[in-house]
Amino acid sequence: MIKKIIVSFGLLISLVSNAQEGTSSPYSFYGIGDVKFKGTVETRSMGGVSVFSDSIHINLQNPAQLAGLKLTTFAVGGSTSNTKLNTETQNEKARRTNLDYLAVGIPAGKFGFTFGLMPYSSVGYKILNLADENNLYSTQYNGIGGINKVFLGLGYKINKNLSVGLDAQYNFGTIETKSFRYLTTIESGTLEENVSRIQGINFTTGLAYEKKLNNKYTYFGSLVYAPQANLKLKNERTITVSDQVDNQPVQNLNFNLPSRLSIGSGFGEVRKWLVGAEVTLQSSSNLKNRFDDINGVVFENSTRYSVGGYYIPNYSSYSSFFKRVTYRGGLRYENTGMVIQNKSIEDFAVNLGLGLPLSGTFSNLNIGFEVGKRGTKYYNLIEENYINLSIGLSFSDRWFVKRKYN
């Protein structure tokens, strides 16, 4: 098992370090790209609600929940996205498949630890034959890359009701964007290439509260805070005209990751049904673009609302597999923080999911479906209608137990 984890971890590092295209959104041109959802398939299937404690699943959103782990857990997840991009005059389709996370969680008494790797943001777009009003010039744009993060988390159970946690993340990656402009009457043109090499550290803190209201029902509370952090961007720009390459002087940039506060609450019958809601506030108005001469967008503070939960007919049933399946669902609405053409870019999605137990083990296969819309096709903007399929594996077992017999 350990050898498989090491091989899988090395494979994921290789894949994400080679700039997998995790998005097809033209909006990823701005800021540091399309920020990926920080969570497992289980929480994503509930609209992003992460308030519930779980003894056999890793919580990647609130490090305080790590204190509730009872089994050593290895989790890996990936997704495929099908997107239809619409304007008032054109329609295009795009598909992307990428790995979303790899993590290991280890219980140790009142402590719980996790470490792993996941993408933080992605850039991936290609816009061809964008002509001017007089059809004299044509411009092509494309971009790839993003930011990945290695993380190490710790949770501690203060008492039977309250836990605290801390998560440290090292961010690294490269973003490359190109624009090629040429006269429609001739083949040669001007190619501008921009490269940003990114690194920096940030932290996330968390609180988790769980209280038995009676023999049947339990209340859950969650608080997560990530202070503002700094990323260092080393920028480069080259302009090529008729095979003549010119290195342009550009400024390096200190990029501020916005502070983030999430508050959640949940209620239900453990191992039977739970419902919850979360609100996340982010100081996105302090965001900048990678280069000073990127314009057309301003940023505002963003807000995300999530509601969701799960239902298990009978988690201990021996006669019916489907009674042991976890059925998940949720809704998510987000003001992304981007304002283009004086229009706030909004994102709304509906989520459904299944947790399929693997026979004879505490492990399970998790499948999530997401249908959503971001942006609008009016105001000279782009509307993205997407369908995402996510698959995650969670392997749980008892490790580090001294054998009585060899």
PDB file of C-alpha atoms in Angstrom, residues 96-395:
ATOM      1  CA  ARG A  96     -10.629  19.149 -20.113  1.00  0.00           C
ATOM      2  CA  THR A  97      -9.555  16.234 -17.897  1.00  0.00           C
ATOM      3  CA  ASN A  98      -7.238  16.666 -14.940  1.00  0.00           C
ATOM      4  CA  LEU A  99      -6.169  15.329 -11.545  1.00  0.00           C
ATOM      5  CA  ASP A 100      -7.649  17.347  -8.675  1.00  0.00           C
ATOM      6  CA  TYR A 101      -5.886  16.153  -5.532  1.00  0.00           C
ATOM      7  CA  LEU A 102      -3.816  13.477  -3.864  1.00  0.00           C
ATOM      8  CA  ALA A 103      -3.676  13.358  -0.056  1.00  0.00           C
ATOM      9  CA  VAL A 104      -2.790  11.095   2.849  1.00  0.00           C
ATOM     10  CA  GLY A 105      -4.434  11.476   6.274  1.00  0.00           C
ATOM     11  CA  ILE A 106      -2.991   9.893   9.433  1.00  0.00           C
ATOM     12  CA  PRO A 107      -4.720   9.765  12.852  1.00  0.00           C
ATOM     13  CA  ALA A 108      -2.591   9.973  16.015  1.00  0.00           C
ATOM     14  CA  GLY A 109      -4.729  10.061  19.144  1.00  0.00           C
ATOM     15  CA  LYS A 110      -6.096  13.580  19.580  1.00  0.00           C
ATOM     16  CA  PHE A 111      -4.118  14.663  16.494  1.00  0.00           C
ATOM     17  CA  GLY A 112      -4.726  14.175  12.810  1.00  0.00           C
ATOM     18  CA  PHE A 113      -2.235  14.879  10.018  1.00  0.00           C
ATOM     19  CA  THR A 114      -2.491  15.234   6.264  1.00  0.00           C
ATOM     20  CA  PHE A 115      -0.138  15.986   3.391  1.00  0.00           C
ATOM     21  CA  GLY A 116      -0.548  16.037  -0.337  1.00  0.00           C
ATOM     22  CA  LEU A 117      -0.583  17.936  -3.600  1.00  0.00           C
ATOM     23  CA  MET A 118      -3.295  19.681  -5.618  1.00  0.00           C
ATOM     24  CA  PRO A 119      -3.715  22.415  -8.260  1.00  0.00           C
ATOM     25  CA  TYR A 120      -4.600  25.865  -6.902  1.00  0.00           C
ATOM     26  CA  SER A 121      -5.345  27.699 -10.148  1.00  0.00           C
ATOM     27  CA  SER A 122      -5.314  26.907 -13.872  1.00  0.00           C
ATOM     28  CA  VAL A 123      -4.924  28.867 -17.096  1.00  0.00           C
ATOM     29  CA  GLY A 124      -6.154  27.276 -20.305  1.00  0.00           C
ATOM     30  CA  TYR A 125      -7.751  29.083 -23.217  1.00  0.00           C
ATOM     31  CA  LYS A 126      -7.410  29.474 -26.976  1.00  0.00           C
ATOM     32  CA  ILE A 127      -9.134  32.251 -28.943  1.00  0.00           C
ATOM     33  CA  LEU A 128      -8.555  32.315 -32.719  1.00  0.00           C
ATOM     34  CA  ASN A 129      -9.191  34.829 -35.486  1.00  0.00           C
ATOM     35  CA  LEU A 130     -10.385  37.736 -33.362  1.00  0.00           C
ATOM     36  CA  ALA A 131     -10.611  40.500 -35.999  1.00  0.00           C
ATOM     37  CA  ASP A 132     -10.948  44.262 -35.533  1.00  0.00           C
ATOM     38  CA  GLU A 133     -13.938  46.299 -36.725  1.00  0.00           C
ATOM     39  CA  ASN A 134     -12.409  46.993 -40.162  1.00  0.00           C
ATOM     40  CA  ASN A 135     -11.146  43.402 -40.583  1.00  0.00           C
ATOM     41  CA  LEU A 136      -7.597  44.691 -41.136  1.00  0.00           C
ATOM     42  CA  TYR A 137      -5.981  42.847 -38.239  1.00  0.00           C
ATOM     43  CA  SER A 138      -6.564  39.428 -36.730  1.00  0.00           C
ATOM     44  CA  THR A 139      -5.397  38.371 -33.255  1.00  0.00           C
ATOM     45  CA  GLN A 140      -4.994  34.938 -31.663  1.00  0.00           C
ATOM     46  CA  TYR A 141      -4.704  34.365 -27.907  1.00  0.00           C
ATOM     47  CA  ASN A 142      -3.792  31.280 -25.915  1.00  0.00           C
ATOM     48  CA  GLY A 143      -2.578  30.515 -22.422  1.00  0.00           C
ATOM     49  CA  ILE A 144      -1.532  27.486 -20.354  1.00  0.00           C
ATOM     50  CA  GLY A 145      -0.180  26.739 -16.888  1.00  0.00           C
ATOM     51  CA  GLY A 146      -1.244  27.514 -13.359  1.00  0.00           C
ATOM     52  CA  ILE A 147      -0.301  27.230  -9.713  1.00  0.00           C
ATOM     53  CA  ASN A 148       0.085  23.975  -7.771  1.00  0.00           C
ATOM     54  CA  LYS A 149       0.394  23.575  -4.034  1.00  0.00           C
ATOM     55  CA  VAL A 150       2.010  21.116  -1.662  1.00  0.00           C
ATOM     56  CA  PHE A 151       0.243  21.158   1.693  1.00  0.00           C
ATOM     57  CA  LEU A 152       0.751  19.879   5.229  1.00  0.00           C
ATOM     58  CA  GLY A 153      -2.142  19.976   7.695  1.00  0.00           C
ATOM     59  CA  LEU A 154      -2.597  19.310  11.419  1.00  0.00           C
ATOM     60  CA  GLY A 155      -5.770  19.008  13.497  1.00  0.00           C
ATOM     61  CA  TYR A 156      -6.047  18.723  17.297  1.00  0.00           C
ATOM     62  CA  LYS A 157      -9.087  17.742  19.378  1.00  0.00           C
ATOM     63  CA  ILE A 158      -9.235  20.058  22.399  1.00  0.00           C
ATOM     64  CA  ASN A 159     -12.187  18.179  23.902  1.00  0.00           C
ATOM     65  CA  LYS A 160     -15.041  15.987  22.648  1.00  0.00           C
ATOM     66  CA  ASN A 161     -16.804  19.024  21.128  1.00  0.00           C
ATOM     67  CA  LEU A 162     -14.078  21.354  19.841  1.00  0.00           C
ATOM     68  CA  SER A 163     -11.118  20.919  17.453  1.00  0.00           C
ATOM     69  CA  VAL A 164      -8.577  23.323  15.966  1.00  0.00           C
ATOM     70  CA  GLY A 165      -6.334  23.014  12.910  1.00  0.00           C
ATOM     71  CA  LEU A 166      -3.616  24.597  10.799  1.00  0.00           C
ATOM     72  CA  ASP A 167      -2.732  24.002   7.157  1.00  0.00           C
ATOM     73  CA  ALA A 168       0.507  25.255   5.526  1.00  0.00           C
ATOM     74  CA  GLN A 169       0.828  25.407   1.724  1.00  0.00           C
ATOM     75  CA  TYR A 170       3.738  26.021  -0.620  1.00  0.00           C
ATOM     76  CA  ASN A 171       2.575  27.374  -3.995  1.00  0.00           C
ATOM     77  CA  PHE A 172       4.585  27.035  -7.204  1.00  0.00           C
ATOM     78  CA  GLY A 173       3.960  27.108 -10.928  1.00  0.00           C
ATOM     79  CA  THR A 174       4.331  28.788 -14.307  1.00  0.00           C
ATOM     80  CA  ILE A 175       1.790  30.660 -16.425  1.00  0.00           C
ATOM     81  CA  GLU A 176       2.458  31.256 -20.134  1.00  0.00           C
ATOM     82  CA  THR A 177       0.282  33.451 -22.343  1.00  0.00           C
ATOM     83  CA  LYS A 178       0.715  34.340 -26.013  1.00  0.00           C
ATOM     84  CA  SER A 179      -0.891  36.799 -28.422  1.00  0.00           C
ATOM     85  CA  PHE A 180      -0.235  36.792 -32.168  1.00  0.00           C
ATOM     86  CA  ARG A 181      -1.405  39.769 -34.244  1.00  0.00           C
ATOM     87  CA  TYR A 182      -1.095  39.978 -38.008  1.00  0.00           C
ATOM     88  CA  LEU A 183      -2.458  41.816 -41.015  1.00  0.00           C
ATOM     89  CA  THR A 184      -5.155  39.782 -42.732  1.00  0.00           C
ATOM     90  CA  THR A 185      -3.483  40.428 -46.109  1.00  0.00           C
ATOM     91  CA  ILE A 186      -0.085  38.940 -45.164  1.00  0.00           C
ATOM     92  CA  GLU A 187       1.089  35.914 -43.170  1.00  0.00           C
ATOM     93  CA  SER A 188       3.750  37.461 -40.908  1.00  0.00           C
ATOM     94  CA  GLY A 189       2.856  39.293 -37.716  1.00  0.00           C
ATOM     95  CA  THR A 190       3.878  40.098 -34.154  1.00  0.00           C
ATOM     96  CA  LEU A 191       4.068  37.458 -31.426  1.00  0.00           C
ATOM     97  CA  GLU A 192       4.074  38.527 -27.770  1.00  0.00           C
ATOM     98  CA  GLU A 193       4.910  35.903 -25.135  1.00  0.00           C
ATOM     99  CA  ASN A 194       4.480  36.502 -21.397  1.00  0.00           C
ATOM    100  CA  VAL A 195       5.754  34.111 -18.728  1.00  0.00           C
ATOM    101  CA  SER A 196       5.198  34.312 -14.964  1.00  0.00           C
ATOM    102  CA  ARG A 197       7.079  31.997 -12.601  1.00  0.00           C
ATOM    103  CA  ILE A 198       5.295  31.891  -9.256  1.00  0.00           C
ATOM    104  CA  GLN A 199       6.109  30.814  -5.707  1.00  0.00           C
ATOM    105  CA  GLY A 200       4.963  31.627  -2.182  1.00  0.00           C
ATOM    106  CA  ILE A 201       3.614  30.290   1.118  1.00  0.00           C
ATOM    107  CA  ASN A 202       0.194  30.703   2.734  1.00  0.00           C
ATOM    108  CA  PHE A 203      -1.672  29.307   5.754  1.00  0.00           C
ATOM    109  CA  THR A 204      -5.217  28.274   6.664  1.00  0.00           C
ATOM    110  CA  THR A 205      -6.582  27.973  10.215  1.00  0.00           C
ATOM    111  CA  GLY A 206      -9.781  26.264  11.285  1.00  0.00           C
ATOM    112  CA  LEU A 207     -12.208  25.520  14.123  1.00  0.00           C
ATOM    113  CA  ALA A 208     -14.715  22.659  14.199  1.00  0.00           C
ATOM    114  CA  TYR A 209     -17.507  22.237  16.733  1.00  0.00           C
ATOM    115  CA  GLU A 210     -19.708  19.174  17.219  1.00  0.00           C
ATOM    116  CA  LYS A 211     -22.442  18.850  19.857  1.00  0.00           C
ATOM    117  CA  LYS A 212     -24.847  15.989  20.519  1.00  0.00           C
ATOM    118  CA  LEU A 213     -28.277  17.576  21.032  1.00  0.00           C
ATOM    119  CA  ASN A 214     -29.857  14.288  22.153  1.00  0.00           C
ATOM    120  CA  ASN A 215     -29.482  10.587  21.439  1.00  0.00           C
ATOM    121  CA  LYS A 216     -30.442  11.153  17.818  1.00  0.00           C
ATOM    122  CA  TYR A 217     -29.446  14.576  16.491  1.00  0.00           C
ATOM    123  CA  THR A 218     -26.105  16.406  16.277  1.00  0.00           C
ATOM    124  CA  TYR A 219     -25.187  20.015  15.553  1.00  0.00           C
ATOM    125  CA  PHE A 220     -22.024  20.952  13.610  1.00  0.00           C
ATOM    126  CA  GLY A 221     -20.243  24.302  13.358  1.00  0.00           C
ATOM    127  CA  SER A 222     -17.235  25.325  11.273  1.00  0.00           C
ATOM    128  CA  LEU A 223     -14.983  28.377  10.996  1.00  0.00           C
ATOM    129  CA  VAL A 224     -12.068  28.664   8.530  1.00  0.00           C
ATOM    130  CA  TYR A 225      -9.794  31.682   8.102  1.00  0.00           C
ATOM    131  CA  ALA A 226      -6.915  32.161   5.655  1.00  0.00           C
ATOM    132  CA  PRO A 227      -5.010  35.446   6.130  1.00  0.00           C
ATOM    133  CA  GLN A 228      -3.725  37.426   3.171  1.00  0.00           C
ATOM    134  CA  ALA A 229      -0.555  35.915   1.736  1.00  0.00           C
ATOM    135  CA  ASN A 230       2.093  37.000  -0.736  1.00  0.00           C
ATOM    136  CA  LEU A 231       3.175  35.286  -3.961  1.00  0.00           C
ATOM    137  CA  LYS A 232       6.288  36.342  -5.846  1.00  0.00           C
ATOM    138  CA  LEU A 233       5.926  36.508  -9.628  1.00  0.00           C
ATOM    139  CA  LYS A 234       9.060  36.587 -11.772  1.00  0.00           C
ATOM    140  CA  ASN A 235       7.874  37.971 -15.094  1.00  0.00           C
ATOM    141  CA  GLU A 236       9.396  37.742 -18.576  1.00  0.00           C
ATOM    142  CA  ARG A 237       8.223  39.107 -21.933  1.00  0.00           C
ATOM    143  CA  THR A 238       9.514  38.569 -25.475  1.00  0.00           C
ATOM    144  CA  ILE A 239       8.257  40.075 -28.737  1.00  0.00           C
ATOM    145  CA  THR A 240       9.018  38.343 -32.022  1.00  0.00           C
ATOM    146  CA  VAL A 241       8.711  40.140 -35.376  1.00  0.00           C
ATOM    147  CA  SER A 242       9.929  38.410 -38.555  1.00  0.00           C
ATOM    148  CA  ASP A 243      12.065  35.953 -36.542  1.00  0.00           C
ATOM    149  CA  GLN A 244      13.680  38.808 -34.608  1.00  0.00           C
ATOM    150  CA  VAL A 245      13.297  38.168 -30.857  1.00  0.00           C
ATOM    151  CA  ASP A 246      13.332  41.139 -28.501  1.00  0.00           C
ATOM    152  CA  ASN A 247      13.366  40.715 -24.710  1.00  0.00           C
ATOM    153  CA  GLN A 248      11.226  43.442 -23.165  1.00  0.00           C
ATOM    154  CA  PRO A 249      11.848  44.829 -19.667  1.00  0.00           C
ATOM    155  CA  VAL A 250       8.900  44.056 -17.354  1.00  0.00           C
ATOM    156  CA  GLN A 251       8.490  44.346 -13.609  1.00  0.00           C
ATOM    157  CA  ASN A 252       8.365  41.405 -11.240  1.00  0.00           C
ATOM    158  CA  LEU A 253       5.292  41.435  -9.051  1.00  0.00           C
ATOM    159  CA  ASN A 254       4.310  40.753  -5.460  1.00  0.00           C
ATOM    160  CA  PHE A 255       0.842  39.250  -5.777  1.00  0.00           C
ATOM    161  CA  ASN A 256      -1.482  39.271  -2.755  1.00  0.00           C
ATOM    162  CA  LEU A 257      -3.623  36.191  -2.257  1.00  0.00           C
ATOM    163  CA  PRO A 258      -6.827  37.559  -0.679  1.00  0.00           C
ATOM    164  CA  SER A 259      -7.851  36.732   2.875  1.00  0.00           C
ATOM    165  CA  ARG A 260     -10.759  34.300   3.150  1.00  0.00           C
ATOM    166  CA  LEU A 261     -13.326  33.600   5.878  1.00  0.00           C
ATOM    167  CA  SER A 262     -15.777  30.661   5.798  1.00  0.00           C
ATOM    168  CA  ILE A 263     -18.569  30.095   8.321  1.00  0.00           C
ATOM    169  CA  GLY A 264     -20.663  26.926   8.262  1.00  0.00           C
ATOM    170  CA  SER A 265     -23.389  25.203  10.224  1.00  0.00           C
ATOM    171  CA  GLY A 266     -25.038  21.784   9.973  1.00  0.00           C
ATOM    172  CA  PHE A 267     -27.605  19.546  11.622  1.00  0.00           C
ATOM    173  CA  GLY A 268     -28.753  15.967  11.342  1.00  0.00           C
ATOM    174  CA  GLU A 269     -28.529  12.333  12.362  1.00  0.00           C
ATOM    175  CA  VAL A 270     -24.978  10.990  12.030  1.00  0.00           C
ATOM    176  CA  ARG A 271     -24.613   8.082   9.554  1.00  0.00           C
ATOM    177  CA  LYS A 272     -28.172   8.713   8.407  1.00  0.00           C
ATOM    178  CA  TRP A 273     -28.729  12.253   7.070  1.00  0.00           C
ATOM    179  CA  LEU A 274     -27.168  15.674   7.451  1.00  0.00           C
ATOM    180  CA  VAL A 275     -27.850  19.112   5.943  1.00  0.00           C
ATOM    181  CA  GLY A 276     -25.660  22.178   6.169  1.00  0.00           C
ATOM    182  CA  ALA A 277     -24.828  25.580   4.742  1.00  0.00           C
ATOM    183  CA  GLU A 278     -21.696  27.698   4.385  1.00  0.00           C
ATOM    184  CA  VAL A 279     -20.854  31.232   3.363  1.00  0.00           C
ATOM    185  CA  THR A 280     -17.356  32.233   2.243  1.00  0.00           C
ATOM    186  CA  LEU A 281     -16.181  35.849   2.140  1.00  0.00           C
ATOM    187  CA  GLN A 282     -13.016  36.749   0.246  1.00  0.00           C
ATOM    188  CA  SER A 283     -11.240  40.126  -0.015  1.00  0.00           C
ATOM    189  CA  SER A 284     -10.792  39.830  -3.784  1.00  0.00           C
ATOM    190  CA  SER A 285     -10.825  43.600  -4.329  1.00  0.00           C
ATOM    191  CA  ASN A 286      -7.062  43.566  -3.620  1.00  0.00           C
ATOM    192  CA  LEU A 287      -6.351  41.238  -6.561  1.00  0.00           C
ATOM    193  CA  LYS A 288      -4.116  42.311  -9.433  1.00  0.00           C
ATOM    194  CA  ASN A 289      -3.206  40.966 -12.860  1.00  0.00           C
ATOM    195  CA  ARG A 290       0.162  39.374 -13.604  1.00  0.00           C
ATOM    196  CA  PHE A 291       1.306  42.335 -15.753  1.00  0.00           C
ATOM    197  CA  ASP A 292       0.546  46.022 -15.268  1.00  0.00           C
ATOM    198  CA  ASP A 293      -0.670  46.500 -18.858  1.00  0.00           C
ATOM    199  CA  ILE A 294      -3.390  43.816 -18.644  1.00  0.00           C
ATOM    200  CA  ASN A 295      -6.659  45.742 -18.531  1.00  0.00           C
ATOM    201  CA  GLY A 296     -10.374  45.274 -19.119  1.00  0.00           C
ATOM    202  CA  VAL A 297     -11.085  43.866 -15.643  1.00  0.00           C
ATOM    203  CA  VAL A 298     -11.386  45.155 -12.089  1.00  0.00           C
ATOM    204  CA  PHE A 299     -11.886  43.097  -8.947  1.00  0.00           C
ATOM    205  CA  GLU A 300     -14.375  43.260  -6.101  1.00  0.00           C
ATOM    206  CA  ASN A 301     -14.834  41.294  -2.894  1.00  0.00           C
ATOM    207  CA  SER A 302     -16.353  37.886  -3.640  1.00  0.00           C
ATOM    208  CA  THR A 303     -18.943  35.815  -1.790  1.00  0.00           C
ATOM    209  CA  ARG A 304     -19.851  32.146  -2.123  1.00  0.00           C
ATOM    210  CA  TYR A 305     -22.986  30.487  -0.707  1.00  0.00           C
ATOM    211  CA  SER A 306     -23.223  26.697  -0.410  1.00  0.00           C
ATOM    212  CA  VAL A 307     -25.973  24.423   0.850  1.00  0.00           C
ATOM    213  CA  GLY A 308     -26.025  20.636   0.781  1.00  0.00           C
ATOM    214  CA  GLY A 309     -25.991  17.359   2.614  1.00  0.00           C
ATOM    215  CA  TYR A 310     -26.207  13.581   2.387  1.00  0.00           C
ATOM    216  CA  TYR A 311     -28.526  10.657   3.073  1.00  0.00           C
ATOM    217  CA  ILE A 312     -27.684   7.003   3.864  1.00  0.00           C
ATOM    218  CA  PRO A 313     -30.686   4.611   3.964  1.00  0.00           C
ATOM    219  CA  ASN A 314     -28.929   2.082   6.253  1.00  0.00           C
ATOM    220  CA  TYR A 315     -25.130   2.243   6.585  1.00  0.00           C
ATOM    221  CA  SER A 316     -24.933  -1.186   8.314  1.00  0.00           C
ATOM    222  CA  SER A 317     -27.211  -3.110   5.941  1.00  0.00           C
ATOM    223  CA  TYR A 318     -25.944  -6.560   4.906  1.00  0.00           C
ATOM    224  CA  SER A 319     -28.786  -7.405   2.559  1.00  0.00           C
ATOM    225  CA  SER A 320     -28.752  -4.378   0.233  1.00  0.00           C
ATOM    226  CA  PHE A 321     -25.765  -2.608  -1.320  1.00  0.00           C
ATOM    227  CA  PHE A 322     -27.849   0.441  -2.291  1.00  0.00           C
ATOM    228  CA  LYS A 323     -28.961   0.972   1.313  1.00  0.00           C
ATOM    229  CA  ARG A 324     -25.289   1.490   2.226  1.00  0.00           C
ATOM    230  CA  VAL A 325     -24.692   3.998  -0.587  1.00  0.00           C
ATOM    231  CA  THR A 326     -24.263   7.653   0.434  1.00  0.00           C
ATOM    232  CA  TYR A 327     -26.491   9.953  -1.651  1.00  0.00           C
ATOM    233  CA  ARG A 328     -25.233  13.548  -1.781  1.00  0.00           C
ATOM    234  CA  GLY A 329     -26.569  16.801  -3.187  1.00  0.00           C
ATOM    235  CA  GLY A 330     -26.043  20.551  -3.018  1.00  0.00           C
ATOM    236  CA  LEU A 331     -26.253  24.013  -4.564  1.00  0.00           C
ATOM    237  CA  ARG A 332     -23.549  26.649  -4.967  1.00  0.00           C
ATOM    238  CA  TYR A 333     -23.732  30.341  -5.921  1.00  0.00           C
ATOM    239  CA  GLU A 334     -20.660  32.540  -6.216  1.00  0.00           C
ATOM    240  CA  ASN A 335     -19.851  36.099  -7.112  1.00  0.00           C
ATOM    241  CA  THR A 336     -16.352  35.360  -8.441  1.00  0.00           C
ATOM    242  CA  GLY A 337     -14.923  38.835  -7.762  1.00  0.00           C
ATOM    243  CA  MET A 338     -14.240  39.665 -11.436  1.00  0.00           C
ATOM    244  CA  VAL A 339     -15.957  42.710 -12.964  1.00  0.00           C
ATOM    245  CA  ILE A 340     -15.733  42.999 -16.770  1.00  0.00           C
ATOM    246  CA  GLN A 341     -17.606  45.605 -18.830  1.00  0.00           C
ATOM    247  CA  ASN A 342     -19.108  46.787 -15.494  1.00  0.00           C
ATOM    248  CA  LYS A 343     -20.709  43.337 -15.111  1.00  0.00           C
ATOM    249  CA  SER A 344     -19.937  41.061 -12.147  1.00  0.00           C
ATOM    250  CA  ILE A 345     -19.063  37.533 -13.265  1.00  0.00           C
ATOM    251  CA  GLU A 346     -21.282  35.065 -11.381  1.00  0.00           C
ATOM    252  CA  ASP A 347     -21.168  31.281 -11.099  1.00  0.00           C
ATOM    253  CA  PHE A 348     -24.048  28.958 -10.172  1.00  0.00           C
ATOM    254  CA  ALA A 349     -24.028  25.155  -9.998  1.00  0.00           C
ATOM    255  CA  VAL A 350     -26.146  22.158  -8.943  1.00  0.00           C
ATOM    256  CA  ASN A 351     -24.323  19.126  -7.503  1.00  0.00           C
ATOM    257  CA  LEU A 352     -25.212  15.450  -7.068  1.00  0.00           C
ATOM    258  CA  GLY A 353     -23.057  12.583  -5.891  1.00  0.00           C
ATOM    259  CA  LEU A 354     -22.792   8.954  -4.811  1.00  0.00           C
ATOM    260  CA  GLY A 355     -20.520   7.320  -2.263  1.00  0.00           C
ATOM    261  CA  LEU A 356     -20.174   3.644  -3.197  1.00  0.00           C
ATOM    262  CA  PRO A 357     -18.737   1.412  -0.433  1.00  0.00           C
ATOM    263  CA  LEU A 358     -16.128  -1.150  -1.420  1.00  0.00           C
ATOM    264  CA  SER A 359     -17.155  -4.539  -0.061  1.00  0.00           C
ATOM    265  CA  GLY A 360     -15.398  -5.719   3.101  1.00  0.00           C
ATOM    266  CA  THR A 361     -13.497  -2.467   3.699  1.00  0.00           C
ATOM    267  CA  PHE A 362     -13.943   1.093   5.002  1.00  0.00           C
ATOM    268  CA  SER A 363     -12.892   2.362   1.557  1.00  0.00           C
ATOM    269  CA  ASN A 364     -15.229   3.805  -1.051  1.00  0.00           C
ATOM    270  CA  LEU A 365     -15.567   5.135  -4.564  1.00  0.00           C
ATOM    271  CA  ASN A 366     -17.089   8.630  -4.801  1.00  0.00           C
ATOM    272  CA  ILE A 367     -18.739   9.998  -7.948  1.00  0.00           C
ATOM    273  CA  GLY A 368     -19.872  13.596  -8.340  1.00  0.00           C
ATOM    274  CA  PHE A 369     -21.878  15.433 -11.020  1.00  0.00           C
ATOM    275  CA  GLU A 370     -21.952  19.201 -11.422  1.00  0.00           C
ATOM    276  CA  VAL A 371     -24.050  21.261 -13.838  1.00  0.00           C
ATOM    277  CA  GLY A 372     -23.511  25.013 -13.838  1.00  0.00           C
ATOM    278  CA  LYS A 373     -23.230  28.335 -15.594  1.00  0.00           C
ATOM    279  CA  ARG A 374     -20.673  31.118 -15.305  1.00  0.00           C
ATOM    280  CA  GLY A 375     -20.743  34.556 -16.892  1.00  0.00           C
ATOM    281  CA  THR A 376     -23.205  35.856 -19.474  1.00  0.00           C
ATOM    282  CA  LYS A 377     -23.337  36.029 -23.260  1.00  0.00           C
ATOM    283  CA  TYR A 378     -24.524  39.642 -23.131  1.00  0.00           C
ATOM    284  CA  TYR A 379     -22.436  42.822 -22.618  1.00  0.00           C
ATOM    285  CA  ASN A 380     -19.850  41.430 -25.115  1.00  0.00           C
ATOM    286  CA  LEU A 381     -18.971  38.702 -22.628  1.00  0.00           C
ATOM    287  CA  ILE A 382     -18.867  34.890 -22.643  1.00  0.00           C
ATOM    288  CA  GLU A 383     -21.319  32.477 -21.027  1.00  0.00           C
ATOM    289  CA  GLU A 384     -19.908  29.130 -19.944  1.00  0.00           C
ATOM    290  CA  ASN A 385     -22.343  26.226 -19.520  1.00  0.00           C
ATOM    291  CA  TYR A 386     -20.467  23.291 -18.009  1.00  0.00           C
ATOM    292  CA  ILE A 387     -20.998  19.705 -16.937  1.00  0.00           C
ATOM    293  CA  ASN A 388     -18.345  18.205 -14.671  1.00  0.00           C
ATOM    294  CA  LEU A 389     -17.864  14.556 -13.730  1.00  0.00           C
ATOM    295  CA  SER A 390     -15.613  13.917 -10.718  1.00  0.00           C
ATOM    296  CA  ILE A 391     -14.340  10.576  -9.456  1.00  0.00           C
ATOM    297  CA  GLY A 392     -12.513  10.053  -6.188  1.00  0.00           C
ATOM    298  CA  LEU A 393     -11.099   7.029  -4.382  1.00  0.00           C
ATOM    299  CA  SER A 394     -10.767   6.992  -0.612  1.00  0.00           C
ATOM    300  CA  PHE A 395      -8.806   4.040   0.805  1.00  0.00           C
TER     301      PHE A 395
END
